[in-house]
Amino acid sequence: MVSTATSIAQKKFDNCIMNASGVWCYDEKELLEVDKSKAASFVTKSGTLQARKGNPKPRYFETNFGSINSMGLPNQGLEYYLDFVQKIQQQNPNKTYFVSCTGFNVQEDVLLLEKVENSGFKGIVELNLSCPNVPGKPQTGYDFETVDMILKTVFENYEGLLGVKLPPYFDIVHFDQMAKILNKYPLTYVNSVNSIGNGLYIDDAQEKVVIKPKNGFGGIGGDYIKPTALANVHAFYQRLDPKIQIIGTGGIKTGRDVFEHILCGASMVQVGTALMKEGPGVFERLTHELEMIMQSKGYEKLDDFKGKLKYIE
């Protein structure tokens, strides 16, 4: 029998595939659809202290090889997601859920995590350090000193299970520097990667950009980013303390893509653009395709091949 089960922080999951924060997770209806699907779990939209409408539309556009978006963190506010997850947790006491949150400074991050702690939430929190689509706000994940300061402050105030969502890095020295910072803290996992920030897609017939915010600049997802995502997953797998697990995100639309993320060291994967295009039925298809690949290679469980990428000698 082939098993796609996995665990994060000793929490067991029947499957290794779930949604990426920002996709199919805006409200109760979408989250329930993911929960009823073949997905291992769900992560909520990144909740802020107050609800946000996000950027003006059109702010998402699908392309032949992925997508471009500049959503601007539209969300219902962290308390909305905490209330919902608490309710669904009572119905599924053996299931672990993820709540994502993001502040616009370290004080807000601490306040958000205080709300999580006070709510009695027993799942895993994902702190988003990598939103590239809020006008006037830089990506925190590219300011290494700030990341260090945020994590230091956060772990002085918060004792729950915490992972961080990271932007993609493109230089070997940046993998080294960021891993050195991350290894200082009792992180549950890192989620790598968020979209590649500030790409530009053009409708050449109209000679015009395809999304409104930021004059068309937006985060790139889908096929475009898979090689970058795999590189980031494997680079951090090589450098992080084994206690810090990795969730791989980026360019997953087939079982082969899931397999490659796990081969590079991911313990779990998240699906964004393919979920947006296909809906929650994507999880059953991806799981079946992954099982077929594992069966053909004689693998019974993820640990049989996780992180075992081979190099050319």
PDB file of N, CA and C in Angstrom, residues 21-93:
ATOM      1  N   SER A  21      -1.893  29.626   1.179  1.00  0.00           N
ATOM      2  CA  SER A  21      -2.618  30.766   1.717  1.00  0.00           C
ATOM      3  C   SER A  21      -2.825  31.810   0.625  1.00  0.00           C
ATOM      4  N   GLY A  22      -4.039  32.303   0.525  1.00  0.00           N
ATOM      5  CA  GLY A  22      -4.378  33.265  -0.516  1.00  0.00           C
ATOM      6  C   GLY A  22      -5.280  32.664  -1.569  1.00  0.00           C
ATOM      7  N   VAL A  23      -5.371  31.314  -1.595  1.00  0.00           N
ATOM      8  CA  VAL A  23      -6.175  30.648  -2.623  1.00  0.00           C
ATOM      9  C   VAL A  23      -7.220  29.740  -1.969  1.00  0.00           C
ATOM     10  N   TRP A  24      -8.457  29.947  -2.337  1.00  0.00           N
ATOM     11  CA  TRP A  24      -9.599  29.163  -1.848  1.00  0.00           C
ATOM     12  C   TRP A  24      -9.648  29.163  -0.312  1.00  0.00           C
ATOM     13  N   CYS A  25      -9.475  30.331   0.269  1.00  0.00           N
ATOM     14  CA  CYS A  25      -9.419  30.382   1.737  1.00  0.00           C
ATOM     15  C   CYS A  25      -9.889  31.726   2.291  1.00  0.00           C
ATOM     16  N   TYR A  26     -10.618  32.496   1.472  1.00  0.00           N
ATOM     17  CA  TYR A  26     -11.017  33.846   1.878  1.00  0.00           C
ATOM     18  C   TYR A  26     -12.103  33.838   2.950  1.00  0.00           C
ATOM     19  N   ASP A  27     -13.042  32.873   2.854  1.00  0.00           N
ATOM     20  CA  ASP A  27     -14.169  32.861   3.795  1.00  0.00           C
ATOM     21  C   ASP A  27     -14.549  31.417   4.154  1.00  0.00           C
ATOM     22  N   GLU A  28     -15.562  31.290   4.989  1.00  0.00           N
ATOM     23  CA  GLU A  28     -15.980  29.970   5.477  1.00  0.00           C
ATOM     24  C   GLU A  28     -16.336  29.024   4.332  1.00  0.00           C
ATOM     25  N   LYS A  29     -17.039  29.541   3.333  1.00  0.00           N
ATOM     26  CA  LYS A  29     -17.488  28.703   2.216  1.00  0.00           C
ATOM     27  C   LYS A  29     -16.299  28.056   1.514  1.00  0.00           C
ATOM     28  N   GLU A  30     -15.297  28.864   1.179  1.00  0.00           N
ATOM     29  CA  GLU A  30     -14.133  28.320   0.479  1.00  0.00           C
ATOM     30  C   GLU A  30     -13.359  27.356   1.361  1.00  0.00           C
ATOM     31  N   LEU A  31     -13.165  27.715   2.629  1.00  0.00           N
ATOM     32  CA  LEU A  31     -12.404  26.850   3.534  1.00  0.00           C
ATOM     33  C   LEU A  31     -13.107  25.511   3.751  1.00  0.00           C
ATOM     34  N   LEU A  32     -14.433  25.531   3.837  1.00  0.00           N
ATOM     35  CA  LEU A  32     -15.196  24.286   3.996  1.00  0.00           C
ATOM     36  C   LEU A  32     -15.035  23.386   2.773  1.00  0.00           C
ATOM     37  N   GLU A  33     -15.001  24.006   1.586  1.00  0.00           N
ATOM     38  CA  GLU A  33     -14.824  23.214   0.361  1.00  0.00           C
ATOM     39  C   GLU A  33     -13.458  22.521   0.353  1.00  0.00           C
ATOM     40  N   VAL A  34     -12.433  23.218   0.809  1.00  0.00           N
ATOM     41  CA  VAL A  34     -11.107  22.588   0.888  1.00  0.00           C
ATOM     42  C   VAL A  34     -11.111  21.497   1.954  1.00  0.00           C
ATOM     43  N   ASP A  35     -11.764  21.773   3.093  1.00  0.00           N
ATOM     44  CA  ASP A  35     -11.794  20.807   4.190  1.00  0.00           C
ATOM     45  C   ASP A  35     -12.490  19.507   3.784  1.00  0.00           C
ATOM     46  N   LYS A  36     -13.479  19.611   2.906  1.00  0.00           N
ATOM     47  CA  LYS A  36     -14.229  18.424   2.478  1.00  0.00           C
ATOM     48  C   LYS A  36     -13.558  17.706   1.308  1.00  0.00           C
ATOM     49  N   SER A  37     -12.490  18.295   0.778  1.00  0.00           N
ATOM     50  CA  SER A  37     -11.794  17.711  -0.364  1.00  0.00           C
ATOM     51  C   SER A  37     -10.747  16.703   0.112  1.00  0.00           C
ATOM     52  N   LYS A  38      -9.909  16.270  -0.809  1.00  0.00           N
ATOM     53  CA  LYS A  38      -8.841  15.319  -0.496  1.00  0.00           C
ATOM     54  C   LYS A  38      -7.635  16.018   0.151  1.00  0.00           C
ATOM     55  N   ALA A  39      -7.700  17.349   0.309  1.00  0.00           N
ATOM     56  CA  ALA A  39      -6.578  18.094   0.894  1.00  0.00           C
ATOM     57  C   ALA A  39      -6.281  17.602   2.305  1.00  0.00           C
ATOM     58  N   ALA A  40      -5.001  17.660   2.671  1.00  0.00           N
ATOM     59  CA  ALA A  40      -4.572  17.221   3.999  1.00  0.00           C
ATOM     60  C   ALA A  40      -5.168  18.087   5.096  1.00  0.00           C
ATOM     61  N   SER A  41      -5.293  19.373   4.817  1.00  0.00           N
ATOM     62  CA  SER A  41      -5.754  20.361   5.783  1.00  0.00           C
ATOM     63  C   SER A  41      -6.030  21.619   4.985  1.00  0.00           C
ATOM     64  N   PHE A  42      -6.218  22.737   5.670  1.00  0.00           N
ATOM     65  CA  PHE A  42      -6.241  24.023   4.978  1.00  0.00           C
ATOM     66  C   PHE A  42      -5.484  25.058   5.781  1.00  0.00           C
ATOM     67  N   VAL A  43      -5.015  26.085   5.074  1.00  0.00           N
ATOM     68  CA  VAL A  43      -4.465  27.269   5.726  1.00  0.00           C
ATOM     69  C   VAL A  43      -5.368  28.430   5.333  1.00  0.00           C
ATOM     70  N   THR A  44      -5.650  29.309   6.284  1.00  0.00           N
ATOM     71  CA  THR A  44      -6.528  30.438   6.016  1.00  0.00           C
ATOM     72  C   THR A  44      -5.805  31.507   5.199  1.00  0.00           C
ATOM     73  N   LYS A  45      -6.574  32.455   4.693  1.00  0.00           N
ATOM     74  CA  LYS A  45      -5.988  33.664   4.117  1.00  0.00           C
ATOM     75  C   LYS A  45      -5.180  34.346   5.214  1.00  0.00           C
ATOM     76  N   SER A  46      -4.134  35.074   4.841  1.00  0.00           N
ATOM     77  CA  SER A  46      -3.338  35.783   5.848  1.00  0.00           C
ATOM     78  C   SER A  46      -4.198  36.851   6.514  1.00  0.00           C
ATOM     79  N   GLY A  47      -4.529  36.633   7.790  1.00  0.00           N
ATOM     80  CA  GLY A  47      -5.388  37.559   8.519  1.00  0.00           C
ATOM     81  C   GLY A  47      -4.600  38.731   9.082  1.00  0.00           C
ATOM     82  N   THR A  48      -5.154  39.909   8.941  1.00  0.00           N
ATOM     83  CA  THR A  48      -4.572  41.122   9.517  1.00  0.00           C
ATOM     84  C   THR A  48      -5.403  41.539  10.722  1.00  0.00           C
ATOM     85  N   LEU A  49      -4.956  42.577  11.433  1.00  0.00           N
ATOM     86  CA  LEU A  49      -5.691  43.015  12.627  1.00  0.00           C
ATOM     87  C   LEU A  49      -7.106  43.459  12.288  1.00  0.00           C
ATOM     88  N   GLN A  50      -7.248  44.140  11.165  1.00  0.00           N
ATOM     89  CA  GLN A  50      -8.562  44.568  10.682  1.00  0.00           C
ATOM     90  C   GLN A  50      -8.814  43.934   9.315  1.00  0.00           C
ATOM     91  N   ALA A  51     -10.086  43.730   8.988  1.00  0.00           N
ATOM     92  CA  ALA A  51     -10.422  43.223   7.653  1.00  0.00           C
ATOM     93  C   ALA A  51      -9.931  44.208   6.590  1.00  0.00           C
ATOM     94  N   ARG A  52      -9.557  43.675   5.431  1.00  0.00           N
ATOM     95  CA  ARG A  52      -9.057  44.514   4.333  1.00  0.00           C
ATOM     96  C   ARG A  52      -9.764  44.146   3.024  1.00  0.00           C
ATOM     97  N   LYS A  53     -10.081  45.173   2.238  1.00  0.00           N
ATOM     98  CA  LYS A  53     -10.684  44.933   0.927  1.00  0.00           C
ATOM     99  C   LYS A  53      -9.642  44.551  -0.112  1.00  0.00           C
ATOM    100  N   GLY A  54      -8.400  44.945   0.112  1.00  0.00           N
ATOM    101  CA  GLY A  54      -7.345  44.638  -0.848  1.00  0.00           C
ATOM    102  C   GLY A  54      -7.284  45.657  -1.969  1.00  0.00           C
ATOM    103  N   ASN A  55      -6.518  45.311  -2.995  1.00  0.00           N
ATOM    104  CA  ASN A  55      -6.291  46.220  -4.112  1.00  0.00           C
ATOM    105  C   ASN A  55      -7.485  46.252  -5.063  1.00  0.00           C
ATOM    106  N   PRO A  56      -7.590  47.308  -5.888  1.00  0.00           N
ATOM    107  CA  PRO A  56      -8.686  47.385  -6.862  1.00  0.00           C
ATOM    108  C   PRO A  56      -8.583  46.296  -7.927  1.00  0.00           C
ATOM    109  N   LYS A  57      -9.718  45.899  -8.480  1.00  0.00           N
ATOM    110  CA  LYS A  57      -9.767  44.870  -9.518  1.00  0.00           C
ATOM    111  C   LYS A  57      -9.667  45.529 -10.894  1.00  0.00           C
ATOM    112  N   PRO A  58      -9.209  44.792 -11.923  1.00  0.00           N
ATOM    113  CA  PRO A  58      -8.733  43.402 -11.906  1.00  0.00           C
ATOM    114  C   PRO A  58      -7.370  43.290 -11.222  1.00  0.00           C
ATOM    115  N   ARG A  59      -7.243  42.267 -10.378  1.00  0.00           N
ATOM    116  CA  ARG A  59      -6.010  42.089  -9.607  1.00  0.00           C
ATOM    117  C   ARG A  59      -5.447  40.672  -9.720  1.00  0.00           C
ATOM    118  N   TYR A  60      -6.096  39.836 -10.520  1.00  0.00           N
ATOM    119  CA  TYR A  60      -5.614  38.464 -10.767  1.00  0.00           C
ATOM    120  C   TYR A  60      -5.849  38.146 -12.240  1.00  0.00           C
ATOM    121  N   PHE A  61      -4.844  37.522 -12.882  1.00  0.00           N
ATOM    122  CA  PHE A  61      -4.977  37.188 -14.294  1.00  0.00           C
ATOM    123  C   PHE A  61      -4.259  35.865 -14.549  1.00  0.00           C
ATOM    124  N   GLU A  62      -4.950  34.944 -15.231  1.00  0.00           N
ATOM    125  CA  GLU A  62      -4.354  33.652 -15.561  1.00  0.00           C
ATOM    126  C   GLU A  62      -3.676  33.717 -16.921  1.00  0.00           C
ATOM    127  N   THR A  63      -2.493  33.109 -17.001  1.00  0.00           N
ATOM    128  CA  THR A  63      -1.726  33.071 -18.238  1.00  0.00           C
ATOM    129  C   THR A  63      -1.520  31.613 -18.647  1.00  0.00           C
ATOM    130  N   ASN A  64      -0.908  31.406 -19.805  1.00  0.00           N
ATOM    131  CA  ASN A  64      -0.666  30.034 -20.269  1.00  0.00           C
ATOM    132  C   ASN A  64       0.252  29.261 -19.334  1.00  0.00           C
ATOM    133  N   PHE A  65       1.138  29.963 -18.665  1.00  0.00           N
ATOM    134  CA  PHE A  65       2.134  29.291 -17.823  1.00  0.00           C
ATOM    135  C   PHE A  65       2.001  29.637 -16.342  1.00  0.00           C
ATOM    136  N   GLY A  66       0.843  30.140 -15.934  1.00  0.00           N
ATOM    137  CA  GLY A  66       0.671  30.448 -14.514  1.00  0.00           C
ATOM    138  C   GLY A  66      -0.291  31.596 -14.290  1.00  0.00           C
ATOM    139  N   SER A  67       0.147  32.548 -13.494  1.00  0.00           N
ATOM    140  CA  SER A  67      -0.743  33.650 -13.134  1.00  0.00           C
ATOM    141  C   SER A  67       0.073  34.844 -12.664  1.00  0.00           C
ATOM    142  N   ILE A  68      -0.587  35.997 -12.679  1.00  0.00           N
ATOM    143  CA  ILE A  68      -0.032  37.199 -12.063  1.00  0.00           C
ATOM    144  C   ILE A  68      -1.115  37.780 -11.168  1.00  0.00           C
ATOM    145  N   ASN A  69      -0.733  38.223  -9.971  1.00  0.00           N
ATOM    146  CA  ASN A  69      -1.740  38.794  -9.079  1.00  0.00           C
ATOM    147  C   ASN A  69      -1.148  39.934  -8.273  1.00  0.00           C
ATOM    148  N   SER A  70      -2.024  40.839  -7.903  1.00  0.00           N
ATOM    149  CA  SER A  70      -1.668  41.884  -6.940  1.00  0.00           C
ATOM    150  C   SER A  70      -2.885  42.097  -6.058  1.00  0.00           C
ATOM    151  N   MET A  71      -3.117  41.097  -5.194  1.00  0.00           N
ATOM    152  CA  MET A  71      -4.355  41.069  -4.411  1.00  0.00           C
ATOM    153  C   MET A  71      -4.388  42.143  -3.320  1.00  0.00           C
ATOM    154  N   GLY A  72      -3.230  42.373  -2.680  1.00  0.00           N
ATOM    155  CA  GLY A  72      -3.199  43.390  -1.631  1.00  0.00           C
ATOM    156  C   GLY A  72      -3.786  42.940  -0.302  1.00  0.00           C
ATOM    157  N   LEU A  73      -3.678  41.635  -0.019  1.00  0.00           N
ATOM    158  CA  LEU A  73      -4.127  41.054   1.264  1.00  0.00           C
ATOM    159  C   LEU A  73      -5.603  41.296   1.590  1.00  0.00           C
ATOM    160  N   PRO A  74      -6.514  41.044   0.650  1.00  0.00           N
ATOM    161  CA  PRO A  74      -7.925  41.085   1.045  1.00  0.00           C
ATOM    162  C   PRO A  74      -8.196  39.966   2.037  1.00  0.00           C
ATOM    163  N   ASN A  75      -8.794  40.281   3.166  1.00  0.00           N
ATOM    164  CA  ASN A  75      -9.083  39.226   4.148  1.00  0.00           C
ATOM    165  C   ASN A  75     -10.151  39.709   5.126  1.00  0.00           C
ATOM    166  N   GLN A  76     -10.692  38.766   5.881  1.00  0.00           N
ATOM    167  CA  GLN A  76     -11.796  39.062   6.801  1.00  0.00           C
ATOM    168  C   GLN A  76     -11.319  39.492   8.191  1.00  0.00           C
ATOM    169  N   GLY A  77     -10.013  39.546   8.388  1.00  0.00           N
ATOM    170  CA  GLY A  77      -9.480  39.854   9.713  1.00  0.00           C
ATOM    171  C   GLY A  77      -9.182  38.575  10.475  1.00  0.00           C
ATOM    172  N   LEU A  78      -8.113  38.571  11.248  1.00  0.00           N
ATOM    173  CA  LEU A  78      -7.659  37.349  11.919  1.00  0.00           C
ATOM    174  C   LEU A  78      -8.739  36.726  12.798  1.00  0.00           C
ATOM    175  N   GLU A  79      -9.492  37.542  13.525  1.00  0.00           N
ATOM    176  CA  GLU A  79     -10.476  36.983  14.466  1.00  0.00           C
ATOM    177  C   GLU A  79     -11.534  36.151  13.738  1.00  0.00           C
ATOM    178  N   TYR A  80     -11.917  36.569  12.550  1.00  0.00           N
ATOM    179  CA  TYR A  80     -12.882  35.811  11.742  1.00  0.00           C
ATOM    180  C   TYR A  80     -12.358  34.388  11.504  1.00  0.00           C
ATOM    181  N   TYR A  81     -11.092  34.278  11.099  1.00  0.00           N
ATOM    182  CA  TYR A  81     -10.525  32.961  10.793  1.00  0.00           C
ATOM    183  C   TYR A  81     -10.341  32.128  12.057  1.00  0.00           C
ATOM    184  N   LEU A  82      -9.924  32.769  13.135  1.00  0.00           N
ATOM    185  CA  LEU A  82      -9.773  32.033  14.395  1.00  0.00           C
ATOM    186  C   LEU A  82     -11.113  31.473  14.860  1.00  0.00           C
ATOM    187  N   ASP A  83     -12.168  32.287  14.767  1.00  0.00           N
ATOM    188  CA  ASP A  83     -13.507  31.823  15.177  1.00  0.00           C
ATOM    189  C   ASP A  83     -13.941  30.635  14.332  1.00  0.00           C
ATOM    190  N   PHE A  84     -13.719  30.730  13.028  1.00  0.00           N
ATOM    191  CA  PHE A  84     -14.127  29.643  12.135  1.00  0.00           C
ATOM    192  C   PHE A  84     -13.344  28.362  12.415  1.00  0.00           C
ATOM    193  N   VAL A  85     -12.032  28.492  12.555  1.00  0.00           N
ATOM    194  CA  VAL A  85     -11.213  27.299  12.766  1.00  0.00           C
ATOM    195  C   VAL A  85     -11.546  26.637  14.099  1.00  0.00           C
ATOM    196  N   GLN A  86     -11.815  27.443  15.121  1.00  0.00           N
ATOM    197  CA  GLN A  86     -12.207  26.872  16.415  1.00  0.00           C
ATOM    198  C   GLN A  86     -13.475  26.032  16.263  1.00  0.00           C
ATOM    199  N   LYS A  87     -14.390  26.554  15.475  1.00  0.00           N
ATOM    200  CA  LYS A  87     -15.672  25.861  15.276  1.00  0.00           C
ATOM    201  C   LYS A  87     -15.477  24.545  14.529  1.00  0.00           C
ATOM    202  N   ILE A  88     -14.681  24.587  13.459  1.00  0.00           N
ATOM    203  CA  ILE A  88     -14.496  23.375  12.655  1.00  0.00           C
ATOM    204  C   ILE A  88     -13.594  22.371  13.375  1.00  0.00           C
ATOM    205  N   GLN A  89     -12.733  22.873  14.243  1.00  0.00           N
ATOM    206  CA  GLN A  89     -11.868  21.986  15.028  1.00  0.00           C
ATOM    207  C   GLN A  89     -12.686  21.106  15.969  1.00  0.00           C
ATOM    208  N   GLN A  90     -13.787  21.655  16.475  1.00  0.00           N
ATOM    209  CA  GLN A  90     -14.661  20.871  17.356  1.00  0.00           C
ATOM    210  C   GLN A  90     -15.309  19.709  16.598  1.00  0.00           C
ATOM    211  N   GLN A  91     -15.576  19.941  15.305  1.00  0.00           N
ATOM    212  CA  GLN A  91     -16.188  18.890  14.482  1.00  0.00           C
ATOM    213  C   GLN A  91     -15.149  17.842  14.065  1.00  0.00           C
ATOM    214  N   ASN A  92     -13.887  18.267  13.951  1.00  0.00           N
ATOM    215  CA  ASN A  92     -12.807  17.369  13.520  1.00  0.00           C
ATOM    216  C   ASN A  92     -11.644  17.435  14.511  1.00  0.00           C
ATOM    217  N   PRO A  93     -11.849  16.936  15.732  1.00  0.00           N
ATOM    218  CA  PRO A  93     -10.839  17.110  16.783  1.00  0.00           C
ATOM    219  C   PRO A  93      -9.485  16.481  16.480  1.00  0.00           C
TER     220      PRO A  93
END
